[in-house]
């Protein structure tokens, strides 16, 4: 769907915030922070799936608690089962024959059968982004706060992750050259930094 004039205006205003936010993120966050994310991503590139070790690493990277019941249920599953589920998710988000948002939705649907992934998109989006780091993006409450504050629209209705990727696609297409070379992951870090630093 082509962006409307309102979409273009909203995107232009958003870039006025996102470009300096990305620069501030890069200045303030250690360049080593994402090393474990990239290690997981490289492993997923080789194997085509994520196991319990990679998921555990991403939980720590996202600074989530591993002391929840769903983590116990996940760790009780055979790793072969976890890899079979995530293999389908990896294939979905890497499928370049479908639009980014549709690929994201398919990947999100594929991992929803694992314990802890039925609701909420934070760790699920980290898993999907590790599988396609230049195509997908991480979502969390800070990102949502920034989206809301920028006057962009992203409801929490089912299918949010696919719609989030559609929103990032619209932003990237309407940067007027100001964000040339940015990936969806670059946009998510700018949104994260904006939302994290909003009072």
XYZ file of N, CA, C and O in Angstrom:
796
model
N 0.847 -1.184 0.000
C 0.000 0.000 0.000
C 0.885 1.237 0.000
O 1.798 1.360 0.804
N 0.624 2.172 -0.885
C 1.426 3.391 -0.982
C 1.147 4.287 0.210
O 0.012 4.371 0.691
N 2.175 4.986 0.724
C 1.963 5.877 1.844
C 1.093 7.061 1.448
O 1.156 7.544 0.326
N 0.272 7.524 2.366
C -0.566 8.687 2.125
C 0.232 9.942 2.448
O 1.322 9.888 2.994
N -0.342 11.086 2.124
C 0.320 12.349 2.448
C 0.507 12.458 3.964
O 1.532 12.942 4.435
N -0.495 12.005 4.748
C -0.371 12.033 6.208
C 0.781 11.153 6.673
O 1.513 11.506 7.592
N 0.953 9.960 6.042
C 2.070 9.073 6.382
C 3.390 9.786 6.150
O 4.294 9.737 6.978
N 3.514 10.442 5.015
C 4.761 11.136 4.676
C 5.064 12.234 5.676
O 6.203 12.396 6.110
N 4.048 13.005 6.077
C 4.251 14.081 7.052
C 4.641 13.509 8.402
O 5.554 14.021 9.063
N 3.969 12.439 8.824
C 4.300 11.802 10.102
C 5.714 11.249 10.074
O 6.453 11.370 11.048
N 6.102 10.650 8.965
C 7.447 10.090 8.838
C 8.493 11.196 8.893
O 9.528 11.055 9.554
N 8.229 12.310 8.193
C 9.185 13.421 8.202
C 9.412 13.912 9.628
O 10.558 14.112 10.051
N 8.339 14.090 10.390
C 8.456 14.523 11.788
C 9.190 13.481 12.626
O 9.995 13.828 13.480
N 8.913 12.217 12.363
C 9.564 11.146 13.124
C 11.070 11.162 12.895
O 11.853 10.989 13.839
N 11.496 11.391 11.659
C 12.934 11.402 11.368
C 13.655 12.538 12.078
O 14.838 12.418 12.406
N 12.946 13.646 12.342
C 13.557 14.744 13.090
C 13.969 14.289 14.491
O 14.898 14.832 15.079
N 13.285 13.278 15.008
C 13.586 12.726 16.336
C 14.519 11.521 16.225
O 15.469 11.377 17.005
N 14.267 10.649 15.256
C 14.994 9.384 15.185
C 16.465 9.536 14.813
O 17.318 8.812 15.341
N 16.781 10.448 13.927
C 18.186 10.597 13.513
C 19.070 11.020 14.690
O 20.085 10.376 14.965
N 18.702 12.053 15.464
C 19.546 12.370 16.626
C 19.484 11.294 17.714
O 20.468 11.081 18.432
N 18.356 10.577 17.820
C 18.260 9.504 18.822
C 19.228 8.380 18.496
O 19.885 7.830 19.385
N 19.328 8.028 17.221
C 20.270 6.975 16.813
C 21.712 7.406 17.107
O 22.517 6.617 17.602
N 22.032 8.666 16.830
C 23.375 9.176 17.120
C 23.653 9.142 18.624
O 24.749 8.767 19.058
N 22.657 9.510 19.433
C 22.824 9.481 20.893
C 22.995 8.050 21.385
O 23.826 7.778 22.265
N 22.220 7.121 20.830
C 22.353 5.701 21.193
C 23.777 5.225 20.912
O 24.417 4.600 21.750
N 24.285 5.545 19.738
C 25.629 5.107 19.371
C 26.698 5.748 20.254
O 27.718 5.135 20.547
N 26.452 6.978 20.703
C 27.418 7.660 21.560
C 27.392 7.134 23.000
O 28.422 7.108 23.669
N 26.231 6.708 23.465
C 26.072 6.340 24.871
C 26.201 4.849 25.165
O 26.597 4.464 26.259
N 25.829 4.008 24.219
C 25.820 2.564 24.456
C 27.141 1.968 23.990
O 27.622 2.272 22.895
N 27.714 1.125 24.823
C 28.989 0.500 24.485
C 28.893 -0.213 23.143
O 27.923 -0.940 22.890
N 29.892 -0.063 22.289
C 29.866 -0.778 21.011
C 29.962 -2.291 21.200
O 29.706 -3.051 20.274
N 30.274 -2.734 22.414
C 30.383 -4.160 22.700
C 29.066 -4.777 23.168
O 28.954 -5.992 23.264
N 28.060 -3.915 23.468
C 26.816 -4.434 24.045
C 26.148 -5.471 23.142
O 25.654 -6.493 23.608
N 26.135 -5.228 21.850
C 25.435 -6.123 20.925
C 26.287 -7.303 20.454
O 25.858 -8.059 19.576
N 27.463 -7.503 21.017
C 28.316 -8.608 20.570
C 27.617 -9.956 20.672
O 27.705 -10.773 19.743
N 26.918 -10.214 21.778
C 26.256 -11.518 21.914
C 25.120 -11.667 20.916
O 24.890 -12.761 20.392
N 24.424 -10.558 20.622
C 23.370 -10.611 19.610
C 23.964 -11.035 18.269
O 23.425 -11.900 17.581
N 25.090 -10.420 17.883
C 25.705 -10.740 16.593
C 26.286 -12.151 16.578
O 26.262 -12.823 15.548
N 26.770 -12.634 17.729
C 27.247 -14.022 17.796
C 26.094 -14.992 17.556
O 26.231 -15.970 16.814
N 24.948 -14.697 18.191
C 23.766 -15.538 17.972
C 23.361 -15.458 16.510
O 23.076 -16.480 15.863
N 23.328 -14.267 15.953
C 22.926 -14.080 14.562
C 23.813 -14.875 13.610
O 23.328 -15.515 12.665
N 25.119 -14.859 13.857
C 26.044 -15.619 13.008
C 25.805 -17.117 13.135
O 25.882 -17.852 12.145
N 25.488 -17.565 14.340
C 25.203 -18.994 14.529
C 23.912 -19.384 13.807
O 23.843 -20.437 13.173
N 22.906 -18.516 13.895
C 21.640 -18.786 13.200
C 21.874 -18.817 11.692
O 21.284 -19.635 10.976
N 22.750 -17.951 11.201
C 23.081 -17.938 9.771
C 23.621 -19.304 9.343
O 23.287 -19.810 8.278
N 24.452 -19.902 10.183
C 25.053 -21.209 9.853
C 24.071 -22.365 10.032
O 24.060 -23.284 9.229
N 23.270 -22.320 11.092
C 22.436 -23.479 11.436
C 21.010 -23.394 10.906
O 20.356 -24.419 10.746
N 20.502 -22.174 10.694
C 19.129 -22.011 10.224
C 18.083 -22.165 11.308
O 16.890 -22.229 11.021
N 18.520 -22.221 12.573
C 17.573 -22.341 13.685
C 18.222 -21.805 14.954
O 19.419 -21.512 14.970
N 17.409 -21.686 16.000
C 17.906 -21.324 17.319
C 17.544 -22.436 18.284
O 16.434 -22.977 18.227
N 18.457 -22.748 19.175
C 18.195 -23.711 20.228
C 18.018 -22.995 21.548
O 17.984 -21.762 21.624
N 17.941 -23.770 22.611
C 17.735 -23.187 23.931
C 18.909 -22.304 24.338
O 18.716 -21.289 25.001
N 20.108 -22.651 23.928
C 21.276 -21.834 24.269
C 21.164 -20.450 23.658
O 21.394 -19.430 24.332
N 20.811 -20.375 22.384
C 20.704 -19.081 21.719
C 19.546 -18.257 22.293
O 19.687 -17.048 22.485
N 18.426 -18.913 22.571
C 17.291 -18.195 23.157
C 17.666 -17.663 24.542
O 17.362 -16.514 24.882
N 18.358 -18.472 25.334
C 18.793 -18.025 26.662
C 19.713 -16.814 26.556
O 19.619 -15.867 27.346
N 20.598 -16.842 25.585
C 21.506 -15.717 25.379
C 20.728 -14.451 25.049
O 21.017 -13.368 25.569
N 19.704 -14.576 24.195
C 18.906 -13.403 23.824
C 18.070 -12.899 25.001
O 17.816 -11.692 25.106
N 17.647 -13.780 25.890
C 16.923 -13.348 27.088
C 17.828 -12.453 27.931
O 17.416 -11.390 28.401
N 19.073 -12.861 28.116
C 20.023 -12.038 28.875
C 20.290 -10.735 28.133
O 20.312 -9.652 28.727
N 20.478 -10.802 26.813
C 20.741 -9.607 26.003
C 19.609 -8.598 26.134
O 19.846 -7.389 26.212
N 18.368 -9.093 26.168
C 17.200 -8.212 26.299
C 16.971 -7.796 27.752
O 16.064 -7.041 28.047
N 17.813 -8.307 28.658
C 17.719 -7.995 30.097
C 16.376 -8.403 30.684
O 15.768 -7.683 31.466
N 15.931 -9.582 30.286
C 14.695 -10.136 30.824
C 15.030 -11.140 31.905
O 16.121 -11.703 31.941
N 14.074 -11.411 32.760
C 14.293 -12.369 33.831
C 14.127 -13.789 33.316
O 13.194 -14.104 32.581
N 15.054 -14.654 33.710
C 14.953 -16.068 33.340
C 14.278 -16.865 34.455
O 14.260 -18.085 34.425
N 13.725 -16.166 35.435
C 13.096 -16.839 36.567
C 11.576 -16.881 36.416
O 10.851 -16.751 37.402
N 11.099 -17.076 35.228
C 9.659 -17.143 34.994
C 9.274 -18.569 34.615
O 10.103 -19.353 34.154
N 8.011 -18.884 34.806
C 7.548 -20.251 34.541
C 7.736 -20.666 33.089
O 8.044 -21.803 32.799
N 7.541 -19.731 32.174
C 7.665 -20.104 30.760
C 9.087 -20.525 30.418
O 9.274 -21.392 29.570
N 10.090 -19.936 31.079
C 11.472 -20.339 30.815
C 11.686 -21.781 31.267
O 12.323 -22.576 30.565
N 11.112 -22.140 32.403
C 11.204 -23.526 32.892
C 10.559 -24.481 31.903
O 11.121 -25.536 31.580
N 9.392 -24.108 31.385
C 8.714 -24.965 30.401
C 9.519 -25.069 29.110
O 9.638 -26.143 28.532
N 10.095 -23.938 28.669
C 10.917 -23.956 27.461
C 12.128 -24.860 27.650
O 12.457 -25.682 26.796
N 12.800 -24.735 28.782
C 14.004 -25.530 29.034
C 13.693 -27.012 29.215
O 14.575 -27.858 29.081
N 12.435 -27.337 29.487
C 12.027 -28.740 29.645
C 11.765 -29.421 28.304
O 11.615 -30.643 28.254
N 11.698 -28.654 27.230
C 11.475 -29.227 25.902
C 12.788 -29.762 25.337
O 13.851 -29.221 25.627
N 12.729 -30.779 24.495
C 13.950 -31.220 23.806
C 14.446 -30.105 22.886
O 13.651 -29.432 22.220
N 15.737 -29.915 22.834
C 16.299 -28.876 21.981
C 15.936 -29.114 20.513
O 15.745 -28.168 19.755
N 15.802 -30.372 20.132
C 15.436 -30.682 18.745
C 14.056 -30.113 18.407
O 13.823 -29.648 17.285
N 13.134 -30.137 19.380
C 11.796 -29.565 19.162
C 11.900 -28.045 19.007
O 11.293 -27.460 18.099
N 12.667 -27.396 19.894
C 12.835 -25.945 19.837
C 13.446 -25.559 18.492
O 12.996 -24.614 17.837
N 14.444 -26.301 18.052
C 15.098 -26.000 16.770
C 14.144 -26.211 15.590
O 14.173 -25.441 14.620
N 13.301 -27.215 15.659
C 12.343 -27.449 14.570
C 11.371 -26.278 14.451
O 11.052 -25.827 13.338
N 10.917 -25.762 15.596
C 9.995 -24.624 15.590
C 10.700 -23.374 15.077
O 10.195 -22.659 14.203
N 11.897 -23.109 15.603
C 12.592 -21.879 15.204
C 13.093 -21.951 13.769
O 13.220 -20.915 13.109
N 13.340 -23.156 13.273
C 13.761 -23.293 11.874
C 12.682 -22.759 10.933
O 12.968 -22.080 9.950
N 11.413 -23.042 11.260
C 10.305 -22.522 10.452
C 10.238 -20.995 10.545
O 10.001 -20.307 9.552
N 10.486 -20.461 11.747
C 10.456 -19.009 11.936
C 11.587 -18.340 11.155
O 11.384 -17.306 10.506
N 12.779 -18.934 11.209
C 13.933 -18.396 10.482
C 13.639 -18.372 8.982
O 13.872 -17.364 8.301
N 13.123 -19.460 8.458
C 12.808 -19.519 7.025
C 11.781 -18.454 6.649
O 11.890 -17.827 5.586
N 10.812 -18.229 7.530
C 9.760 -17.240 7.249
C 10.316 -15.828 7.134
O 10.009 -15.107 6.182
N 11.142 -15.415 8.095
C 11.618 -14.029 8.065
C 12.670 -13.794 6.990
O 12.919 -12.657 6.591
N 13.258 -14.867 6.501
C 14.240 -14.743 5.412
C 13.607 -14.866 4.030
O 14.301 -14.736 3.024
N 12.323 -15.106 3.968
C 11.635 -15.302 2.692
C 11.458 -13.958 1.989
O 10.549 -13.189 2.310
N 12.325 -13.678 1.048
C 12.298 -12.398 0.339
C 11.208 -12.315 -0.720
O 11.020 -11.262 -1.332
N 10.475 -13.408 -0.908
C 9.399 -13.379 -1.899
C 8.132 -12.726 -1.350
O 7.193 -12.489 -2.101
N 8.115 -12.443 -0.056
C 6.953 -11.788 0.563
C 7.407 -10.481 1.207
O 8.576 -10.335 1.587
N 6.497 -9.516 1.335
C 6.860 -8.244 1.969
C 7.342 -8.453 3.408
O 6.984 -9.429 4.072
N 8.131 -7.500 3.874
C 8.738 -7.564 5.202
C 7.705 -7.830 6.313
O 7.913 -8.686 7.159
N 6.611 -7.088 6.307
C 5.595 -7.254 7.350
C 4.954 -8.639 7.329
O 4.705 -9.238 8.372
N 4.703 -9.144 6.139
C 4.112 -10.484 6.003
C 5.104 -11.547 6.464
O 4.718 -12.512 7.133
N 6.370 -11.380 6.139
C 7.398 -12.323 6.588
C 7.513 -12.297 8.110
O 7.642 -13.348 8.757
N 7.459 -11.090 8.670
C 7.526 -10.946 10.128
C 6.349 -11.640 10.797
O 6.509 -12.342 11.808
N 5.163 -11.457 10.230
C 3.963 -12.080 10.798
C 4.055 -13.599 10.732
O 3.707 -14.292 11.688
N 4.551 -14.124 9.629
C 4.697 -15.579 9.497
C 5.721 -16.113 10.495
O 5.501 -17.152 11.130
N 6.840 -15.411 10.648
C 7.850 -15.832 11.615
C 7.331 -15.780 13.030
O 7.558 -16.695 13.828
N 6.594 -14.717 13.337
C 6.021 -14.568 14.681
C 5.023 -15.686 14.951
O 4.994 -16.261 16.051
N 4.225 -16.017 13.963
C 3.258 -17.110 14.115
C 3.951 -18.445 14.319
O 3.497 -19.284 15.103
N 5.066 -18.652 13.645
C 5.782 -19.929 13.747
C 6.306 -20.187 15.149
O 6.261 -21.320 15.632
N 6.783 -19.151 15.835
C 7.339 -19.399 17.178
C 6.316 -19.259 18.294
O 6.636 -19.497 19.456
N 5.084 -18.929 17.945
C 4.074 -18.738 18.995
C 3.731 -20.027 19.734
O 3.163 -19.972 20.824
N 4.109 -21.168 19.177
C 3.836 -22.438 19.858
C 4.815 -22.771 20.974
O 4.575 -23.685 21.756
N 5.920 -22.047 21.054
C 6.877 -22.290 22.135
C 6.401 -21.631 23.422
O 5.784 -20.560 23.384
N 6.701 -22.236 24.569
C 6.331 -21.598 25.841
C 6.914 -20.199 25.944
O 8.087 -19.974 25.630
N 6.068 -19.243 26.348
C 6.507 -17.871 26.525
C 6.397 -16.997 25.302
O 6.651 -15.796 25.369
N 5.984 -17.568 24.170
C 5.967 -16.793 22.932
C 4.569 -16.599 22.357
O 4.424 -16.096 21.258
N 3.563 -16.979 23.108
C 2.200 -16.809 22.613
C 1.803 -15.335 22.611
O 1.150 -14.852 21.710
N 2.200 -14.618 23.657
C 1.879 -13.189 23.775
C 3.175 -12.417 23.939
O 4.186 -12.956 24.359
N 3.115 -11.141 23.655
C 4.289 -10.289 23.827
C 5.287 -10.496 22.706
O 5.485 -11.611 22.240
N 5.905 -9.412 22.294
C 6.790 -9.475 21.137
C 8.257 -9.175 21.443
O 9.077 -9.212 20.535
N 8.611 -8.903 22.685
C 9.987 -8.474 22.985
C 11.011 -9.555 22.651
O 11.870 -9.357 21.786
N 10.947 -10.685 23.302
C 11.958 -11.724 23.057
C 11.706 -12.409 21.708
O 12.655 -12.780 21.017
N 10.438 -12.526 21.308
C 10.137 -13.105 19.992
C 10.775 -12.268 18.887
O 11.369 -12.801 17.955
N 10.685 -10.951 19.014
C 11.272 -10.093 17.987
C 12.796 -10.175 18.002
O 13.431 -10.073 16.949
N 13.400 -10.383 19.174
C 14.857 -10.554 19.243
C 15.273 -11.819 18.503
O 16.272 -11.829 17.777
N 14.496 -12.883 18.661
C 14.784 -14.145 17.974
C 14.673 -13.950 16.461
O 15.567 -14.345 15.706
N 13.595 -13.327 16.024
C 13.381 -13.131 14.592
C 14.417 -12.187 13.989
O 14.875 -12.390 12.866
N 14.825 -11.185 14.750
C 15.841 -10.253 14.262
C 17.202 -10.936 14.176
O 17.977 -10.665 13.254
N 17.480 -11.842 15.112
C 18.759 -12.565 15.026
C 18.822 -13.432 13.774
O 19.899 -13.702 13.259
N 17.656 -13.826 13.270
C 17.595 -14.657 12.063
C 17.726 -13.836 10.788
O 18.188 -14.347 9.767
N 17.324 -12.576 10.837
C 17.387 -11.697 9.660
C 17.713 -10.287 10.149
O 16.855 -9.403 10.166
N 18.956 -10.058 10.585
C 19.292 -8.817 11.286
C 19.212 -7.535 10.477
O 19.120 -6.461 11.052
N 19.222 -7.609 9.174
C 19.065 -6.374 8.405
C 17.627 -6.183 7.927
O 17.264 -5.092 7.479
N 16.808 -7.217 8.065
C 15.427 -7.134 7.586
C 14.420 -6.939 8.720
O 13.433 -6.218 8.568
N 14.640 -7.591 9.851
C 13.718 -7.531 10.982
C 14.221 -6.521 12.015
O 15.319 -5.978 11.894
N 13.416 -6.289 13.054
C 13.767 -5.332 14.098
C 13.196 -5.795 15.431
O 12.213 -6.522 15.483
N 13.824 -5.331 16.497
C 13.410 -5.686 17.849
C 12.317 -4.727 18.303
O 12.363 -3.525 18.023
N 11.331 -5.266 18.994
C 10.208 -4.491 19.525
C 10.204 -4.645 21.043
O 10.446 -5.734 21.556
N 9.920 -3.565 21.764
C 9.685 -3.657 23.204
C 8.872 -2.451 23.656
O 8.449 -1.636 22.830
N 8.669 -2.324 24.952
C 7.822 -1.248 25.487
C 8.413 0.132 25.221
O 7.675 1.101 25.035
N 9.747 0.236 25.185
C 10.368 1.528 24.887
C 10.074 1.943 23.444
O 9.803 3.117 23.165
N 10.136 0.985 22.535
C 9.808 1.238 21.132
C 8.362 1.700 21.019
O 8.055 2.678 20.328
N 7.459 1.003 21.717
C 6.041 1.373 21.665
C 5.822 2.780 22.197
O 5.058 3.561 21.618
N 6.499 3.129 23.286
C 6.367 4.476 23.847
C 6.804 5.523 22.815
O 6.143 6.530 22.626
N 7.915 5.270 22.136
C 8.392 6.213 21.111
C 7.391 6.326 19.968
O 7.108 7.435 19.494
N 6.872 5.197 19.523
C 5.888 5.200 18.441
C 4.681 6.045 18.828
O 4.210 6.883 18.056
N 4.191 5.847 20.048
C 3.050 6.623 20.533
C 3.387 8.113 20.607
O 2.611 8.961 20.155
N 4.555 8.423 21.177
C 4.953 9.825 21.332
C 5.163 10.527 19.995
O 4.971 11.742 19.899
N 5.572 9.779 18.981
C 5.780 10.356 17.652
C 4.479 10.492 16.861
O 4.478 10.989 15.732
N 3.384 10.029 17.450
C 2.086 10.135 16.779
C 1.886 9.110 15.688
O 1.025 9.267 14.824
N 2.697 8.046 15.724
C 2.537 6.959 14.764
C 1.555 5.956 15.341
O 1.279 5.953 16.543
N 1.041 5.072 14.517
C -0.010 4.161 14.969
C 0.469 2.718 14.969
O 0.886 2.211 13.928
N 0.430 2.089 16.150
C 0.706 0.660 16.271
C -0.068 0.128 17.463
O 0.325 0.317 18.614
N -1.196 -0.525 17.178
C -2.042 -1.047 18.252
C -1.499 -2.376 18.746
O -0.644 -2.992 18.111
N -2.016 -2.817 19.892
C -1.584 -4.105 20.441
C -2.499 -5.254 20.024
O -2.472 -6.315 20.607
N -3.274 -5.042 18.980
C -4.131 -6.104 18.441
C -3.255 -7.256 17.938
O -2.072 -7.053 17.649
N -3.809 -8.461 17.811
C -3.015 -9.568 17.271
C -2.396 -9.204 15.916
O -2.995 -8.475 15.125
N -1.182 -9.666 15.701
C -0.464 -9.357 14.466
C 0.388 -8.102 14.566
O 0.864 -7.590 13.555
N 0.601 -7.633 15.803
C 1.340 -6.380 16.005
C 2.739 -6.420 15.386
O 3.175 -5.446 14.778
N 3.462 -7.536 15.512
C 4.839 -7.548 15.021
C 4.892 -7.341 13.504
O 5.728 -6.590 13.008
N 3.992 -7.953 12.775
C 3.938 -7.723 11.327
C 3.616 -6.278 11.001
O 4.212 -5.684 10.095
N 2.683 -5.685 11.746
C 2.332 -4.283 11.525
C 3.493 -3.364 11.911
O 3.715 -2.331 11.284
N 4.243 -3.753 12.938
C 5.430 -2.985 13.332
C 6.430 -2.946 12.181
O 6.971 -1.893 11.836
N 6.650 -4.092 11.555
C 7.588 -4.122 10.438
C 7.058 -3.322 9.254
O 7.834 -2.669 8.545
N 5.744 -3.335 9.035
C 5.161 -2.488 7.989
C 5.400 -1.007 8.299
O 5.700 -0.211 7.403
N 5.251 -0.636 9.577
C 5.488 0.745 9.987
C 6.940 1.142 9.735
O 7.221 2.226 9.201
N 7.881 0.270 10.079
C 9.287 0.578 9.834
C 9.570 0.684 8.336
O 10.359 1.534 7.902
N 8.922 -0.169 7.566
C 9.062 -0.100 6.105
C 8.594 1.264 5.591
O 9.258 1.894 4.761
N 7.468 1.735 6.096
C 6.948 3.047 5.705
C 7.912 4.153 6.110
O 8.182 5.071 5.328
N 8.450 4.066 7.326
C 9.426 5.068 7.762
C 10.649 5.076 6.850
O 11.107 6.136 6.419
N 11.184 3.899 6.574
C 12.382 3.818 5.734
C 12.137 4.357 4.328
O 13.001 5.006 3.746
N 10.945 4.103 3.785
C 10.625 4.575 2.436
C 10.356 6.078 2.398
O 10.358 6.674 1.329
N 10.097 6.666 3.568
C 9.759 8.089 3.626
C 10.779 8.881 4.435
O 10.434 9.797 5.169
N 12.052 8.545 4.273
C 13.098 9.272 5.006
C 13.637 10.446 4.213
O 14.469 11.196 4.717
N 13.186 10.603 2.967
C 13.679 11.684 2.095
C 15.203 11.689 2.024
O 15.831 12.748 2.002
N 15.787 10.489 2.034
C 17.230 10.369 1.922
C 17.987 10.612 3.217
O 19.204 10.457 3.260
N 17.287 10.971 4.284
C 17.947 11.305 5.548
C 18.449 10.065 6.275
O 19.298 10.170 7.157
N 17.919 8.911 5.919
C 18.323 7.679 6.596
C 18.799 6.647 5.583
O 18.618 5.450 5.779
N 19.405 7.113 4.514
C 19.928 6.181 3.511
C 20.914 5.230 4.175
O 21.764 5.650 4.963
N 20.781 3.958 3.865
C 21.665 2.949 4.445
C 21.189 2.402 5.768
O 21.781 1.463 6.294
N 20.130 2.980 6.333
C 19.599 2.464 7.595
C 18.878 1.149 7.341
O 18.234 0.959 6.308
N 18.965 0.253 8.309
C 18.186 -0.980 8.299
C 17.031 -0.823 9.288
O 16.987 0.143 10.062
N 16.137 -1.798 9.280
C 15.054 -1.794 10.269
C 15.633 -1.833 11.686
O 15.094 -1.212 12.603
N 16.726 -2.541 11.856
C 17.386 -2.611 13.172
C 17.907 -1.246 13.605
O 17.837 -0.888 14.787
N 18.401 -0.448 12.675
C 18.832 0.908 13.009
C 17.648 1.739 13.496
O 17.765 2.504 14.455
N 16.513 1.590 12.838
C 15.316 2.329 13.247
C 14.884 1.872 14.633
O 14.537 2.700 15.486
N 14.924 0.561 14.900
C 14.475 0.111 16.217
C 15.373 0.637 17.327
O 14.894 0.968 18.413
N 16.679 0.750 17.093
C 17.535 1.296 18.152
C 17.235 2.780 18.384
O 17.265 3.240 19.532
N 16.910 3.509 17.317
C 16.532 4.915 17.478
C 15.210 5.035 18.237
O 15.062 5.889 19.121
N 14.258 4.180 17.907
C 12.985 4.182 18.631
C 13.191 3.788 20.094
O 12.636 4.412 21.001
N 13.999 2.757 20.310
C 14.293 2.305 21.677
C 14.878 3.457 22.498
O 14.434 3.732 23.617
N 15.868 4.134 21.937
C 16.542 5.203 22.665
C 15.583 6.368 22.941
O 15.591 6.957 24.016
N 14.737 6.671 21.967
C 13.744 7.733 22.135
C 12.773 7.366 23.257
O 12.530 8.178 24.154
N 12.222 6.157 23.205
C 11.259 5.741 24.222
C 11.861 5.575 25.600
O 11.233 5.905 26.611
N 13.086 5.089 25.664
C 13.767 4.895 26.948
C 14.030 6.214 27.643
O 14.015 6.291 28.869
N 14.262 7.259 26.866
C 14.610 8.551 27.442
C 13.441 9.525 27.489
O 13.637 10.715 27.720
N 12.235 9.004 27.270
C 11.031 9.827 27.379
C 10.528 9.749 28.804
O 10.376 8.663 29.361
N 10.280 10.860 29.381
C 9.778 10.901 30.787
C 8.287 10.664 30.806
O 7.559 11.150 30.032
